[in-house]
Amino acid sequence: MRGRSIPALAADPRFQEIPRERVSDRVAQELLRLIATGDLAPGERLPGERQLAEMMNVSRVSVRAALQQLKARSVVQAVQGGGTRVVAAADELESALATLVRANPSNLRDLMELRASLEVWAARRAAERASPEQRAEIDRCLRVMQDPQRPPKHKAEDDLTFHLAIAKATGSAVYLHLMSVLSDILEEMFSYHRYALYARPEDDRTFLDDHARIAAAIAEADGPAAARAMETHLRHVQARYREEGGAEQPALNASHA
Amino acid sequence: MRGRSIPALAADPRFQEIPRERVSDRVAQELLRLIATGDLAPGERLPGERQLAEMMNVSRVSVRAALQQLKARSVVQAVQGGGTRVVAAADELESALATLVRANPSNLRDLMELRASLEVWAARRAAERASPEQRAEIDRCLRVMQDPQRPPKHKAEDDLTFHLAIAKATGSAVYLHLMSVLSDILEEMFSYHRYALYARPEDDRTFLDDHARIAAAIAEADGPAAARAMETHLRHVQARYREEGGAEQPALNASHA
DNA sequence: GTTGGCAGTCTGGTCTTACCAAAATGCCAG
DNA sequence: CTGGCATTTTGGTAAGACCAGACTGCCAAC
């Protein structure tokens, strides 16, 4: 159908910018609508490509093209033989940084250093301007970690929670966002390192002391002390990493044996 | 070729997603490489899909799948009958950060602070591991700024050049990239501030001294001193900003009159 | 009843061929 | 040199087929 439009109409500005309705775009938009309205919940497996094609009266090619878009935007994730699932909304900044790392894995190490550098700033700023509630939250995180009953399996997670609490206390939405994203990336890229960090009791002890010092400085609103404590902590972590990972950055494709 | 890992490990959720090398991904990556290396310049029309398919020994379907990804990421843009062109730079990271700022202009202030914090780190790292050439480059930037003959209109630009020279000297591609992007954003958002910074001769003098101290510390490979010098400098700049802009962040739409 | 294995089915990934429509190109008349 | 038209090129869509991995369900063995 849709023959050429009448010239007179095409000249009408109201109709000129219909960017040429591509079928695949229409499908993609429809799928996004279904996701937005909750008809397709995150984690849910959406109908097969063949079925979708039939449902929407388009070819499987168009469905695939639409899905390619959504995959590239990390809206969905497909597994051969498995199916295509709606993924939890992805972040633009995260995707940008992940791309950077994929382009050159050595960037990962730099990213870690940048993150560390920012945490020093965060500690100082949190000390200087955290609200009482935020200080209490940090303290609560600390106590959880200090609890002797706390299962070791939660240590890595608790650690992250602690640092994110500090991030919140900076009152900087950008920083909190950036830190969350960086944590996700680093976590994903070599999470096993993080776990390994807590393998030895003496390190655990060291880190706990570090954290206590940081929290104390923040509680006392002593910015410089918080910065110093965080720097010390990061030096400890870095030393542990070096010891653990040997020399350079861990190969991303390293076998997990 | 990365065989499957040991079942026990595969069961670990941390290792569950091994992306499985898809042909289309390989093609996409190859195209990205060509763009990154400059073999495909921005604005340039890349070979037709049929030709690309033949060049890479894959089907046109796979090429299209790869292009779908790049299109979704705004790396390329296709026009029916026209061709596919590499879209102008459009840095992914920059776009992400710009979106963040647009969403909430107050983020701009945070972004500035983050940038400042990172520059302290950069100064230290540059001092610790810059190559002789890089130290010379920094020194050259400094001398340009110190030149009494230097037209004042270049001051803002020279300043940026100086800081970017330090960024280069860190040897961190990520940092350099991030700093360039941040500079672009901040520059664009309120460039007139930067110019205003140099309006008063006494500030000019202060900043020049700051820069000299930073460069000196880097030249002497004194990391802590470099960090301290940079902190001092940033305090000066911040004070000047406050004095200038009055209270809060400048309206983004402020006229430059 | 539970468990383990196995076959059949379903799903996404890739390939081939074919056709459409719009843009780009080249050619020729004016 | 210019304007207009026909040809070619290019991206978009369609249909049919096959592969490999994941999923399902059934059945035998414990």
Coordinates of C-alpha atoms in Angstrom, one line a residue, chain B:
Chain B
M1 CA 39.7 -20.3 22.2
R2 CA 38.1 -19.9 25.6
G3 CA 36.4 -23.2 26.1
R4 CA 33.7 -23.5 28.6
S5 CA 34.8 -23.1 32.1
I6 CA 34.5 -25.8 34.7
P7 CA 30.9 -26.6 35.5
A8 CA 31.3 -25.8 39.1
L9 CA 32.5 -22.3 38.2
A10 CA 29.9 -21.9 35.5
A11 CA 27.3 -22.4 38.2
D12 CA 28.6 -19.4 40.0
P13 CA 26.4 -16.5 39.0
R14 CA 29.4 -14.2 38.7
F15 CA 30.6 -16.2 35.7
Q16 CA 27.4 -17.1 34.1
E17 CA 27.5 -14.7 31.2
I18 CA 30.1 -15.5 28.6
P19 CA 28.8 -13.5 25.7
R20 CA 29.4 -16.1 23.1
E21 CA 31.2 -14.6 20.1
R22 CA 28.7 -13.6 17.5
V23 CA 29.6 -12.9 13.9
S24 CA 27.8 -9.6 13.9
D25 CA 29.6 -8.5 16.9
R26 CA 32.9 -9.3 15.3
V27 CA 31.9 -7.2 12.3
A28 CA 30.7 -4.3 14.5
Q29 CA 34.0 -4.4 16.4
E30 CA 35.9 -4.3 13.2
L31 CA 34.0 -1.3 11.9
L32 CA 34.5 0.4 15.2
R33 CA 38.2 -0.3 14.9
L34 CA 38.3 1.2 11.5
I35 CA 36.5 4.3 12.8
A36 CA 38.7 4.6 15.8
T37 CA 41.9 4.4 13.8
G38 CA 40.7 7.0 11.4
D39 CA 40.5 4.7 8.4
L40 CA 36.9 5.7 8.4
A41 CA 36.7 9.4 9.0
P42 CA 33.6 11.1 10.4
G43 CA 31.2 12.1 7.7
E44 CA 32.7 9.6 5.3
R45 CA 30.5 7.2 3.5
L46 CA 31.5 3.6 4.3
P47 CA 31.3 0.9 1.7
G48 CA 28.0 -0.6 0.8
E49 CA 26.6 -3.4 2.8
R50 CA 27.1 -5.9 0.0
Q51 CA 30.7 -4.8 -0.4
L52 CA 31.3 -5.0 3.3
A53 CA 29.9 -8.4 3.4
E54 CA 32.2 -9.6 0.7
M55 CA 35.2 -7.9 2.2
M56 CA 34.6 -9.6 5.6
N57 CA 33.5 -12.9 4.2
V58 CA 30.1 -12.8 6.0
S59 CA 26.6 -12.5 4.8
R60 CA 24.9 -9.2 4.3
V61 CA 22.6 -10.1 7.1
S62 CA 25.5 -10.1 9.6
V63 CA 26.7 -6.8 8.2
R64 CA 23.3 -5.3 8.6
A65 CA 23.1 -6.7 12.2
A66 CA 26.4 -5.0 13.0
L67 CA 25.2 -1.8 11.4
Q68 CA 22.0 -1.9 13.4
Q69 CA 24.1 -1.9 16.5
L70 CA 26.2 1.0 15.4
K71 CA 23.1 2.9 14.3
A72 CA 21.4 2.3 17.6
R73 CA 24.5 3.8 19.3
S74 CA 24.6 6.7 16.8
V75 CA 28.0 5.7 15.6
V76 CA 26.8 5.7 12.0
Q77 CA 23.7 6.9 10.2
A78 CA 22.1 5.2 7.3
V79 CA 19.8 6.7 4.6
Q80 CA 17.9 4.5 2.3
G81 CA 19.4 4.9 -1.1
G82 CA 22.0 7.2 0.2
G83 CA 24.4 5.1 2.1
T84 CA 25.8 4.8 5.6
R85 CA 28.0 7.5 7.0
V86 CA 30.1 7.8 10.1
V87 CA 28.4 10.3 12.2
A88 CA 30.4 13.3 13.5
A89 CA 32.4 12.2 16.5
A90 CA 29.6 12.4 19.0
D91 CA 31.5 11.0 21.9
E92 CA 29.4 8.6 23.8
L93 CA 30.8 9.6 27.1
E94 CA 30.3 13.3 26.4
S95 CA 26.7 12.7 25.4
A96 CA 26.0 10.7 28.5
L97 CA 27.4 13.4 30.7
A98 CA 25.7 16.2 28.8
T99 CA 22.4 14.3 29.3
L100 CA 23.1 14.2 33.0
V101 CA 23.7 17.9 33.1
R102 CA 20.7 18.7 31.0
A103 CA 18.6 16.6 33.3
N104 CA 19.7 18.6 36.3
P105 CA 21.8 21.7 35.7
S106 CA 22.9 21.6 39.3
N107 CA 24.9 18.6 38.4
L108 CA 27.2 20.9 36.5
R109 CA 28.6 22.2 39.8
D110 CA 29.3 18.7 41.0
L111 CA 30.9 17.9 37.7
M112 CA 33.3 20.8 38.2
E113 CA 34.2 19.7 41.6
L114 CA 34.8 16.2 40.4
R115 CA 37.0 17.5 37.7
A116 CA 38.9 19.5 40.2
S117 CA 39.4 16.5 42.5
L118 CA 40.7 14.5 39.6
E119 CA 43.2 17.1 38.7
V120 CA 44.8 16.8 42.0
W121 CA 45.3 13.1 41.4
A122 CA 46.5 13.9 37.9
A123 CA 49.1 16.3 39.1
R124 CA 50.5 13.8 41.5
R125 CA 50.5 11.0 39.0
A126 CA 52.1 13.2 36.3
A127 CA 54.8 14.1 38.7
E128 CA 55.4 10.5 39.5
R129 CA 55.5 9.0 36.1
A130 CA 55.7 11.5 33.3
S131 CA 58.2 10.9 30.6
P132 CA 60.9 13.5 30.0
E133 CA 59.2 14.6 26.8
Q134 CA 55.9 15.1 28.7
R135 CA 57.6 17.2 31.4
A136 CA 59.2 19.3 28.7
E137 CA 55.8 19.8 27.1
I138 CA 54.3 21.0 30.4
D139 CA 57.2 23.3 30.8
R140 CA 56.7 24.7 27.3
C141 CA 53.0 25.4 28.1
L142 CA 54.1 27.2 31.2
R143 CA 56.6 29.4 29.3
V144 CA 54.0 30.3 26.7
M145 CA 51.8 31.5 29.5
Q146 CA 54.6 33.4 31.2
D147 CA 55.5 35.2 28.0
P148 CA 54.6 38.9 28.6
Q149 CA 54.1 39.3 24.9
R150 CA 51.3 36.7 24.9
P151 CA 48.0 38.2 23.9
P152 CA 45.5 38.0 26.8
K153 CA 42.9 36.6 24.5
H154 CA 44.7 33.3 24.5
K155 CA 44.9 33.0 28.2
A156 CA 41.9 30.8 28.7
E157 CA 43.0 28.5 25.9
D158 CA 46.6 28.4 27.2
D159 CA 45.2 27.4 30.6
L160 CA 43.3 24.5 29.1
T161 CA 46.3 23.4 27.2
F162 CA 48.4 23.4 30.3
H163 CA 46.0 21.2 32.1
L164 CA 45.6 18.9 29.2
A165 CA 49.3 18.5 29.0
I166 CA 49.2 17.3 32.6
A167 CA 46.4 15.0 31.7
K168 CA 48.6 13.5 28.9
A169 CA 51.4 13.1 31.3
T170 CA 49.4 10.9 33.5
G171 CA 49.6 8.2 30.8
S172 CA 46.0 7.4 31.5
A173 CA 44.0 7.3 28.3
V174 CA 40.8 7.2 30.3
Y175 CA 41.7 10.3 32.3
L176 CA 42.7 12.2 29.3
H177 CA 39.5 11.3 27.6
L178 CA 37.4 12.1 30.6
M179 CA 39.2 15.4 31.1
S180 CA 38.8 16.4 27.5
V181 CA 35.1 15.7 27.6
L182 CA 34.6 17.5 30.9
S183 CA 36.5 20.5 29.5
D184 CA 34.3 20.6 26.5
I185 CA 31.2 20.5 28.5
L186 CA 32.2 23.0 31.0
E187 CA 33.7 25.2 28.4
E188 CA 30.5 25.2 26.4
M189 CA 28.3 25.7 29.4
F190 CA 29.8 28.8 30.7
S191 CA 32.9 29.7 28.8
Y192 CA 32.5 33.4 29.6
H193 CA 33.3 32.5 33.1
R194 CA 36.6 31.2 32.1
Y195 CA 37.4 34.3 30.2
A196 CA 36.2 36.4 33.1
L197 CA 38.7 34.6 35.3
Y198 CA 41.5 36.3 33.6
A199 CA 40.0 39.8 33.5
R200 CA 41.9 41.0 36.5
P201 CA 45.7 41.2 36.4
E202 CA 46.2 40.2 40.0
D203 CA 44.3 36.9 39.4
D204 CA 46.3 36.3 36.3
R205 CA 49.4 36.8 38.4
T206 CA 48.2 34.3 41.0
F207 CA 47.3 31.7 38.5
L208 CA 50.6 32.0 36.8
D209 CA 52.4 31.4 40.1
D210 CA 50.2 28.4 40.8
H211 CA 50.9 27.0 37.4
A212 CA 54.6 27.5 37.9
R213 CA 54.6 25.7 41.2
I214 CA 52.7 22.8 39.7
A215 CA 55.0 22.5 36.8
A216 CA 58.0 22.7 39.0
A217 CA 56.8 19.9 41.2
I218 CA 56.1 17.8 38.2
A219 CA 59.5 18.6 36.8
E220 CA 61.1 17.4 40.1
A221 CA 58.9 14.3 40.2
D222 CA 57.6 15.4 43.5
G223 CA 54.1 13.9 43.6
P224 CA 52.8 15.2 46.9
A225 CA 54.1 18.7 46.2
A226 CA 52.4 18.6 42.8
A227 CA 49.1 17.5 44.4
R228 CA 49.4 20.2 47.0
A229 CA 50.2 22.9 44.4
M230 CA 47.2 21.8 42.4
E231 CA 45.0 21.9 45.4
T232 CA 46.1 25.4 46.1
H233 CA 45.5 26.4 42.6
L234 CA 42.0 25.0 42.5
R235 CA 41.2 26.8 45.7
H236 CA 42.2 30.0 44.1
V237 CA 40.1 29.3 41.0
Q238 CA 37.2 28.4 43.1
A239 CA 37.4 31.5 45.2
R240 CA 37.6 33.5 42.1
Y241 CA 34.5 31.8 40.7
R242 CA 32.6 32.4 43.8
E243 CA 33.5 36.1 43.8
E244 CA 32.6 36.4 40.2
G245 CA 29.5 34.3 39.8
G246 CA 28.0 35.5 43.0
A247 CA 26.1 32.7 44.7
E248 CA 25.1 29.6 42.8
Q249 CA 25.8 28.1 39.5
P250 CA 25.3 30.4 36.6
A251 CA 22.2 30.0 34.6
L252 CA 22.9 27.8 31.6
N253 CA 21.1 30.1 29.3
A254 CA 22.8 33.2 30.5
S255 CA 23.5 35.5 27.7
H256 CA 27.1 36.3 27.1
A257 CA 26.5 40.0 26.8

